[in-house]
Coordinates of C-alpha atoms and ligand atoms in Angstrom, one line a residue:
M1330 CA -22.4 -22.6 31.5
T1331 CA -21.1 -20.5 28.9
S1332 CA -24.0 -19.8 26.3
R1333 CA -24.0 -20.2 22.7
L1334 CA -24.5 -16.2 22.0
V1335 CA -22.0 -15.8 24.6
R1336 CA -18.9 -17.9 23.4
P1337 CA -17.8 -16.2 20.3
A1338 CA -17.8 -12.8 22.2
L1339 CA -15.6 -14.5 24.7
Q1340 CA -13.3 -15.8 22.0
Q1341 CA -13.0 -12.5 20.2
L1342 CA -12.2 -11.4 23.8
R1343 CA -9.6 -14.0 23.8
M1344 CA -8.3 -13.1 20.5
Q1345 CA -7.7 -9.5 21.1
N1346 CA -5.6 -10.3 24.4
Q1347 CA -3.6 -12.5 22.4
V1348 CA -2.8 -9.4 19.9
R1349 CA -2.2 -7.4 22.9
S1350 CA 0.1 -9.5 24.6
Y1351 CA 1.8 -10.3 21.1
N1352 CA 2.4 -6.4 20.2
G1353 CA 3.6 -5.8 23.9
S1354 CA 6.2 -7.5 23.3
T1355 CA 9.6 -7.4 20.8
S1356 CA 10.0 -11.3 21.4
A1357 CA 6.3 -12.9 21.1
R1358 CA 5.9 -13.7 17.5
P1359 CA 2.9 -15.0 16.1
T1360 CA 2.2 -18.7 15.9
K1361 CA -0.8 -21.0 16.5
N1362 CA -0.3 -24.7 18.6
G1363 CA 3.7 -23.8 18.1
C1364 CA 3.6 -22.9 14.6
H1365 CA 5.6 -19.7 13.5
I1366 CA 2.9 -17.7 11.4
V1367 CA 4.9 -15.7 9.1
D1368 CA 2.2 -12.9 7.1
L1369 CA 3.7 -11.8 3.6
R1370 CA 0.1 -10.9 2.7
S1371 CA 0.6 -7.5 2.8
D1372 CA 1.9 -4.7 4.5
T1373 CA -1.5 -3.6 6.0
V1374 CA -1.8 -7.1 8.5
T1375 CA 0.9 -4.3 10.9
K1376 CA -0.1 -4.0 14.4
P1377 CA 0.6 -1.0 15.7
T1378 CA 4.0 -0.7 17.4
T1379 CA 4.3 -0.4 21.7
A1380 CA 5.2 3.2 21.1
M1381 CA 2.3 3.9 18.3
R1382 CA 0.0 2.8 21.4
Q1383 CA 1.4 4.7 24.4
A1384 CA 1.5 7.6 21.9
M1385 CA -2.1 7.2 21.6
A1386 CA -2.8 6.2 24.8
T1387 CA -1.6 10.0 25.6
A1388 CA -2.0 12.1 22.8
E1389 CA -3.7 15.2 23.5
V1390 CA -6.7 16.0 21.4
G1391 CA -10.0 18.5 20.9
D1392 CA -12.3 18.5 17.8
D1393 CA -10.2 18.0 14.2
V1394 CA -14.0 18.8 12.5
M1395 CA -13.6 22.3 14.1
G1396 CA -9.5 22.4 13.7
E1397 CA -8.6 21.7 17.2
D1398 CA -6.9 18.9 17.6
P1399 CA -3.5 20.0 18.5
T1400 CA -2.0 16.0 17.7
V1401 CA -4.0 16.3 14.1
N1402 CA -2.4 19.6 13.8
E1403 CA 1.0 18.7 14.7
L1404 CA 0.7 15.6 12.2
Q1405 CA -0.4 18.3 8.6
R1406 CA 2.2 20.7 9.8
R1407 CA 4.8 17.9 10.0
C1408 CA 3.7 16.5 6.8
S1409 CA 3.8 19.8 5.0
A1410 CA 6.8 20.5 5.7
L1411 CA 8.2 17.0 5.0
F1412 CA 6.1 17.1 1.4
G1413 CA 7.1 20.6 0.5
T1414 CA 3.8 21.3 0.1
E1415 CA 1.4 24.5 1.3
D1416 CA -0.5 22.2 3.4
S1417 CA -1.8 18.6 4.0
L1418 CA -5.0 17.2 5.4
L1419 CA -5.5 14.0 7.6
V1420 CA -8.4 11.2 6.3
P1421 CA -9.3 8.1 7.0
S1422 CA -8.1 5.9 4.1
G1423 CA -6.1 5.8 0.8
T1424 CA -9.3 5.2 -1.1
M1425 CA -10.7 8.6 0.2
G1426 CA -7.5 10.5 -0.6
N1427 CA -7.5 9.5 -3.9
L1428 CA -11.4 9.9 -4.1
I1429 CA -11.5 13.7 -2.2
S1430 CA -8.3 14.2 -5.3
V1431 CA -10.2 12.9 -8.0
V1432 CA -13.4 15.2 -7.0
N1433 CA -11.3 18.5 -6.7
H1434 CA -9.1 18.3 -9.8
C1435 CA -12.2 17.1 -11.7
Q1436 CA -15.5 19.7 -10.8
G1437 CA -17.8 19.9 -13.3
R1438 CA -19.5 17.2 -16.1
F1439 CA -18.0 15.5 -18.9
Q1440 CA -14.7 14.7 -17.0
E1441 CA -11.8 12.2 -17.4
A1442 CA -8.9 10.9 -15.8
I1443 CA -6.0 9.2 -17.3
L1444 CA -4.5 6.3 -15.6
G1445 CA -3.0 2.7 -15.2
D1446 CA -4.3 -0.4 -16.2
R1447 CA -2.5 -2.0 -13.1
S1448 CA -3.6 1.1 -10.9
H1449 CA -4.9 0.2 -7.6
M1450 CA -7.7 3.5 -8.1
F1451 CA -8.6 1.7 -11.5
L1452 CA -8.7 -1.7 -10.2
Y1453 CA -9.1 -1.7 -6.5
E1454 CA -11.0 1.3 -5.5
V1455 CA -14.4 0.0 -6.1
G1456 CA -14.8 2.1 -9.5
S1457 CA -15.1 4.8 -7.0
M1458 CA -14.3 8.0 -9.2
A1459 CA -17.1 7.1 -11.7
Q1460 CA -19.8 6.2 -8.7
F1461 CA -18.9 9.6 -6.9
A1462 CA -17.0 11.8 -8.6
G1463 CA -18.6 11.1 -11.9
V1464 CA -15.6 10.8 -14.0
Q1465 CA -14.5 8.5 -16.5
C1466 CA -11.4 6.4 -16.7
Y1467 CA -9.2 6.2 -19.6
T1468 CA -6.4 3.1 -18.7
A1469 CA -3.4 3.2 -20.6
P1470 CA -1.2 0.1 -19.8
N1471 CA 1.1 0.0 -16.8
Q1472 CA 5.0 -1.4 -18.2
A1473 CA 6.9 -3.7 -16.1
D1474 CA 8.6 -1.0 -14.4
G1475 CA 5.0 0.7 -13.1
T1476 CA 5.4 3.6 -15.6
I1477 CA 3.3 4.3 -18.2
L1478 CA 4.3 5.2 -21.6
L1479 CA 4.5 9.1 -21.9
E1480 CA 3.3 8.4 -25.8
D1481 CA 0.4 6.5 -24.1
I1482 CA -0.5 9.3 -21.8
R1483 CA -0.5 12.0 -24.6
N1484 CA -2.5 10.1 -27.2
R1485 CA -5.3 10.1 -24.6
I1486 CA -5.1 13.3 -23.4
R1487 CA -8.7 14.6 -25.2
V1488 CA -8.7 18.5 -24.9
K1489 CA -10.2 19.4 -27.9
D1490 CA -13.4 21.4 -28.3
D1491 CA -15.7 18.9 -30.0
D1492 CA -19.1 17.9 -28.6
H1493 CA -18.3 14.1 -28.7
L1494 CA -15.7 14.1 -26.0
P1495 CA -14.9 14.7 -22.5
W1496 CA -12.2 16.8 -21.3
T1497 CA -8.7 15.3 -19.4
K1498 CA -8.9 16.8 -16.4
L1499 CA -6.2 14.6 -14.1
I1500 CA -3.6 12.3 -14.9
C1501 CA -3.1 9.4 -12.0
L1502 CA -0.1 8.0 -11.0
E1503 CA 1.2 5.1 -8.4
N1504 CA 4.5 5.1 -6.8
T1505 CA 5.6 2.8 -5.7
Q1506 CA 3.3 0.7 -8.0
N1507 CA 1.8 -2.2 -6.1
K1508 CA 0.7 -4.7 -9.2
C1509 CA 3.8 -4.3 -11.1
G1510 CA 5.5 -5.5 -7.7
G1511 CA 6.3 -2.5 -5.7
K1512 CA 8.1 -1.0 -8.6
V1513 CA 9.6 2.6 -8.0
L1514 CA 8.9 5.4 -10.6
P1515 CA 12.1 7.2 -11.4
L1516 CA 12.5 11.0 -10.9
S1517 CA 13.0 11.9 -14.7
Y1518 CA 9.7 10.2 -15.7
L1519 CA 7.6 11.9 -13.0
A1520 CA 9.2 15.3 -14.0
E1521 CA 8.3 14.4 -17.9
V1522 CA 4.8 13.3 -17.0
K1523 CA 4.3 16.4 -14.8
S1524 CA 5.9 18.9 -18.1
L1525 CA 3.1 17.0 -20.3
A1526 CA 0.5 17.3 -18.1
N1527 CA 1.7 21.5 -17.7
E1528 CA 1.6 21.9 -21.8
K1529 CA -1.5 20.5 -21.5
G1530 CA -3.3 22.0 -19.0
V1531 CA -4.2 18.7 -16.8
K1532 CA -3.2 18.2 -12.8
L1533 CA -1.2 15.0 -11.8
H1534 CA -2.2 13.5 -8.8
L1535 CA 0.1 10.4 -7.6
D1536 CA -1.5 7.5 -5.3
G1537 CA 1.5 7.6 -2.9
A1538 CA 0.5 4.9 -1.2
R1539 CA 3.9 3.9 -0.3
V1540 CA 5.5 6.8 -1.6
F1541 CA 7.9 7.1 1.5
N1542 CA 9.1 3.3 0.4
A1543 CA 9.7 4.8 -3.1
A1544 CA 12.0 7.6 -1.1
T1545 CA 13.7 4.9 0.8
A1546 CA 14.4 2.8 -2.7
L1547 CA 15.3 6.1 -4.2
D1548 CA 17.6 7.7 -1.0
V1549 CA 15.9 11.3 -1.5
P1550 CA 13.9 12.8 0.4
V1551 CA 10.0 12.5 -0.4
S1552 CA 9.6 16.3 -1.2
D1553 CA 11.8 15.2 -4.4
I1554 CA 9.4 12.7 -5.5
V1555 CA 6.0 14.9 -4.0
Q1556 CA 7.8 18.6 -6.1
H1557 CA 6.4 16.8 -9.2
V1558 CA 2.6 16.4 -8.7
D1559 CA -0.3 18.5 -8.1
S1560 CA -1.8 16.2 -4.8
V1561 CA -0.4 13.0 -3.3
S1562 CA -2.0 10.5 -0.7
V1563 CA 0.4 9.0 1.2
C1564 CA -1.1 5.4 3.6
F1565 CA 0.4 5.4 7.3
S1566 CA -1.6 2.4 7.0
K1567 CA 0.4 0.1 5.2
G1568 CA 4.0 0.0 5.2
L1569 CA 3.9 2.9 8.1
A1570 CA 2.3 0.5 10.4
C1571 CA -0.6 2.8 11.4
P1572 CA -4.1 1.3 12.3
V1573 CA -5.8 3.9 10.1
G1574 CA -4.9 6.8 8.6
S1575 CA -4.2 8.6 5.3
I1576 CA -2.4 12.0 4.4
L1577 CA -3.4 13.8 1.1
A1578 CA -0.9 16.9 0.4
G1579 CA -1.2 19.6 -1.8
T1580 CA -1.7 23.4 -2.5
K1581 CA -3.3 25.6 0.3
D1582 CA -6.6 25.7 -2.1
F1583 CA -6.8 22.2 -2.8
I1584 CA -6.6 21.4 0.8
F1585 CA -9.3 23.9 1.5
M1586 CA -11.4 22.4 -1.0
A1587 CA -10.1 19.0 0.6
R1588 CA -11.9 19.9 3.8
R1589 CA -15.0 20.2 2.2
T1590 CA -15.0 16.9 0.3
R1591 CA -13.8 14.9 3.1
K1592 CA -16.6 16.4 5.2
A1593 CA -19.4 15.3 2.4
L1594 CA -18.0 11.9 2.2
G1595 CA -18.1 11.5 6.1
G1596 CA -14.2 11.3 6.2
G1597 CA -14.5 14.3 9.1
M1598 CA -13.5 12.5 12.4
R1599 CA -13.3 14.6 15.7
Q1600 CA -10.7 13.5 18.3
A1601 CA -8.7 12.1 15.9
G1602 CA -5.2 13.0 17.1
I1603 CA -5.6 9.6 18.7
L1604 CA -4.5 8.0 15.3
A1605 CA -2.5 11.3 14.4
A1606 CA -0.1 10.5 17.4
A1607 CA 0.4 6.9 15.9
M1608 CA 1.0 8.2 12.3
L1609 CA 3.6 11.0 14.3
S1610 CA 5.6 8.2 16.3
S1611 CA 5.6 6.1 12.4
L1612 CA 7.5 9.2 11.0
D1613 CA 10.2 9.4 13.4
T1614 CA 10.3 5.2 14.2
I1615 CA 9.1 3.5 11.2
V1616 CA 10.2 5.7 8.2
P1617 CA 14.1 5.6 9.3
R1618 CA 13.6 1.5 9.1
L1619 CA 11.4 0.8 6.0
H1620 CA 14.9 0.3 4.0
E1621 CA 14.6 -2.7 6.7
D1622 CA 11.5 -4.5 4.5
H1623 CA 13.5 -3.8 1.5
S1624 CA 16.4 -6.0 2.1
R1625 CA 14.2 -8.6 3.4
A1626 CA 12.0 -9.0 0.6
K1627 CA 15.2 -8.9 -1.6
K1628 CA 16.6 -11.6 0.7
I1629 CA 13.8 -14.1 0.7
A1630 CA 14.0 -13.4 -3.4
E1631 CA 17.4 -14.8 -3.2
G1632 CA 16.4 -18.0 -1.1
I1633 CA 13.7 -19.0 -3.4
M1634 CA 16.0 -18.4 -6.5
A1635 CA 18.6 -20.4 -4.6
S1636 CA 16.1 -23.3 -4.3
P1637 CA 18.4 -25.9 -5.9
S1638 CA 15.8 -28.3 -7.4
N1639 CA 13.0 -25.5 -8.1
K1640 CA 11.3 -26.1 -11.5
V1641 CA 7.8 -24.3 -10.8
V1642 CA 8.6 -20.4 -9.7
E1643 CA 11.0 -17.5 -11.3
V1644 CA 11.6 -14.1 -8.8
D1645 CA 13.2 -11.0 -11.2
V1646 CA 15.7 -10.2 -7.5
P1647 CA 17.3 -7.6 -9.6
G1648 CA 13.7 -6.0 -10.0
V1649 CA 12.9 -6.8 -6.5
Q1650 CA 13.0 -2.4 -5.1
T1651 CA 10.9 -1.9 -2.2
N1652 CA 8.9 -4.2 0.1
I1653 CA 6.6 -5.5 -2.4
F1654 CA 7.6 -8.3 -5.4
M1655 CA 6.1 -11.1 -7.5
I1656 CA 6.6 -14.6 -8.2
E1657 CA 5.8 -15.5 -11.2
M1658 CA 4.3 -19.4 -12.1
T1659 CA 4.2 -19.1 -15.8
K1660 CA 6.2 -22.2 -16.1
S1661 CA 4.7 -24.0 -13.4
G1662 CA 3.3 -27.4 -15.3
G1663 CA 0.0 -26.7 -13.9
L1664 CA 0.7 -25.4 -10.3
T1665 CA -1.7 -22.8 -9.5
P1666 CA -0.7 -19.1 -7.4
D1667 CA -3.8 -20.6 -5.1
K1668 CA -2.0 -23.9 -4.9
L1669 CA 1.3 -22.6 -4.0
C1670 CA -0.2 -20.4 -1.1
Q1671 CA -2.4 -23.1 0.2
R1672 CA 1.1 -25.3 0.5
M1673 CA 3.1 -22.4 2.3
S1674 CA 0.2 -22.2 4.7
Q1675 CA 0.2 -25.6 5.6
V1676 CA 2.7 -27.8 7.8
T1677 CA 3.0 -31.4 7.0
D1678 CA 4.5 -34.1 9.3
A1679 CA 7.2 -34.6 7.1
E1680 CA 8.3 -31.2 6.7
R1681 CA 8.3 -30.5 10.4
G1682 CA 10.5 -33.8 10.8
H1683 CA 13.0 -32.5 8.3
L1684 CA 13.2 -28.9 9.2
G1685 CA 12.8 -29.6 12.9
S1686 CA 10.0 -26.1 13.2
S1687 CA 6.6 -25.7 11.9
V1688 CA 6.3 -22.7 9.9
S1689 CA 3.3 -21.2 7.9
A1690 CA 3.9 -18.5 5.3
L1691 CA 1.2 -16.7 4.1
M1692 CA 1.2 -15.1 0.4
Q1693 CA -1.7 -13.7 -1.7
P1694 CA -2.4 -14.6 -5.2
F1695 CA -2.2 -11.6 -7.3
S1696 CA -3.1 -12.9 -10.9
E1697 CA -3.0 -15.9 -13.2
T1698 CA 0.1 -16.5 -12.6
G1699 CA 1.4 -14.4 -9.8
V1700 CA 1.7 -14.4 -6.1
R1701 CA 2.5 -11.3 -3.9
L1702 CA 4.7 -11.3 -1.4
V1703 CA 5.4 -8.2 1.2
T1704 CA 7.6 -7.5 3.9
H1705 CA 6.9 -5.3 6.8
N1706 CA 7.5 -4.3 10.5
D1707 CA 6.2 -7.3 12.2
I1708 CA 8.5 -8.9 9.6
T1709 CA 12.1 -10.1 11.5
D1710 CA 15.1 -11.3 10.0
E1711 CA 14.1 -14.9 11.7
D1712 CA 10.7 -14.9 9.9
V1713 CA 13.1 -14.4 6.3
D1714 CA 15.5 -17.6 7.3
R1715 CA 12.0 -19.2 8.3
T1716 CA 10.3 -18.3 5.4
I1717 CA 13.6 -19.6 2.9
S1718 CA 13.5 -22.7 4.6
K1719 CA 10.1 -23.5 4.0
F1720 CA 10.4 -22.4 0.0
Q1721 CA 13.5 -24.7 -0.4
Y1722 CA 11.4 -27.3 1.3
V1723 CA 8.3 -26.9 -0.4
L1724 CA 9.7 -26.3 -4.4
T1725 CA 11.5 -29.1 -3.7
E1726 CA 8.6 -31.4 -3.4
L1727 CA 6.4 -29.3 -5.8
S1728 CA 9.4 -29.2 -8.6
Q1729 CA 9.1 -33.5 -8.2
Ligands
LIG276 C1 -1.3 1.3 -3.9 C2 -2.8 1.5 -3.0 N1 -3.2 2.8 -3.4 C3 -4.1 3.0 -2.5 C4 -4.8 1.7 -1.3 C5 -5.7 2.3 -0.8 O1 -6.0 2.4 0.8 P1 -6.9 2.4 1.9 O2 -6.6 0.7 1.9 O3 -6.2 2.7 3.1 O4 -8.2 2.9 1.3 C6 -3.9 0.7 -1.5 C7 -4.6 -0.1 -0.4 O5 -3.9 -1.2 -0.4 C8 -3.1 0.5 -2.3 O6 -2.6 -0.5 -2.3

């Protein structure tokens, strides 16, 4: 008989096996009791592809803290070339890449960084720049298009010789801007912020967790974006579908210091080539298909707005630029983001009868009045059609 202690472990193993068989084949989709699960909560939910798993299994590895992992070295070489930077460095996460950048750009005390009030670095990194870099955040409003007004940045730069003031050392931008709905910052805007930063002797860091999505949307090489910043942190564990890993890129001097800061933060990894192998595979197989995620997001947005009797939600369809968009519920008559997400995840008997299938669509409440949807490598055209049918049914029900 299975003991109480052993049972959860067995369940865990069974779950892992399900995941494995799902990823091993392209036809199997995540289902539970015959219900199709369409997971639109985040692009972080992506599972590594079969190609990635094979690359990981056969990767040549060495001790990366000693600089001897050939696969990591190859990844860093390729990323430097792609980004047009002198050097780059594998780090475990986007949060660590951003923190290392703040530590490096803001050496010494009494220092301040300007960043958007809807930026990931300010909202969702546990206040790490205050905790570990000792740097104060000075936020400025993010506009709906993800930018921060140039005047708002200029007015916050503090470089005067006045004992009352901290010194501004850094400006941080985010591209694509997640909380603003995956918005892409225009290249001309990046150039303007960089020129202001240069004028004031301040560095510019880019949280480029989804910079490949930005480059795809602009249809430019990613280096066209990165040329305007002093450092960039790029996540491979989001739309790029890898299990772990980010790349930090910048000058040789910046990366020299970044390597030391990474070690101090406990981010030095040994045979990290197994992660780098997945990341290299992603550059070859996932980056070229990111435009599919963008058109799928747009199609879902259009499908939502085409719901004939919808009175509760709104999507700015022309504003859908990448793989992330927001549903706004400011005129929802009391329906909350939580309730909408809950209803979209459930399947009723009446709905099953009407649609002829069971679909559970998972989404994230993202503000008091907003829900976020994110497409990614594990969302297919069939998932898009299922999600639209589900939305049209549920919105009719909720609009009565
Ligand atoms: C815009 C942005 N920056 C940074 C991060 C942090 O990345 P990580 O989860 O790898 O620490 C995230 C994570 O979702 C993000 O969306």
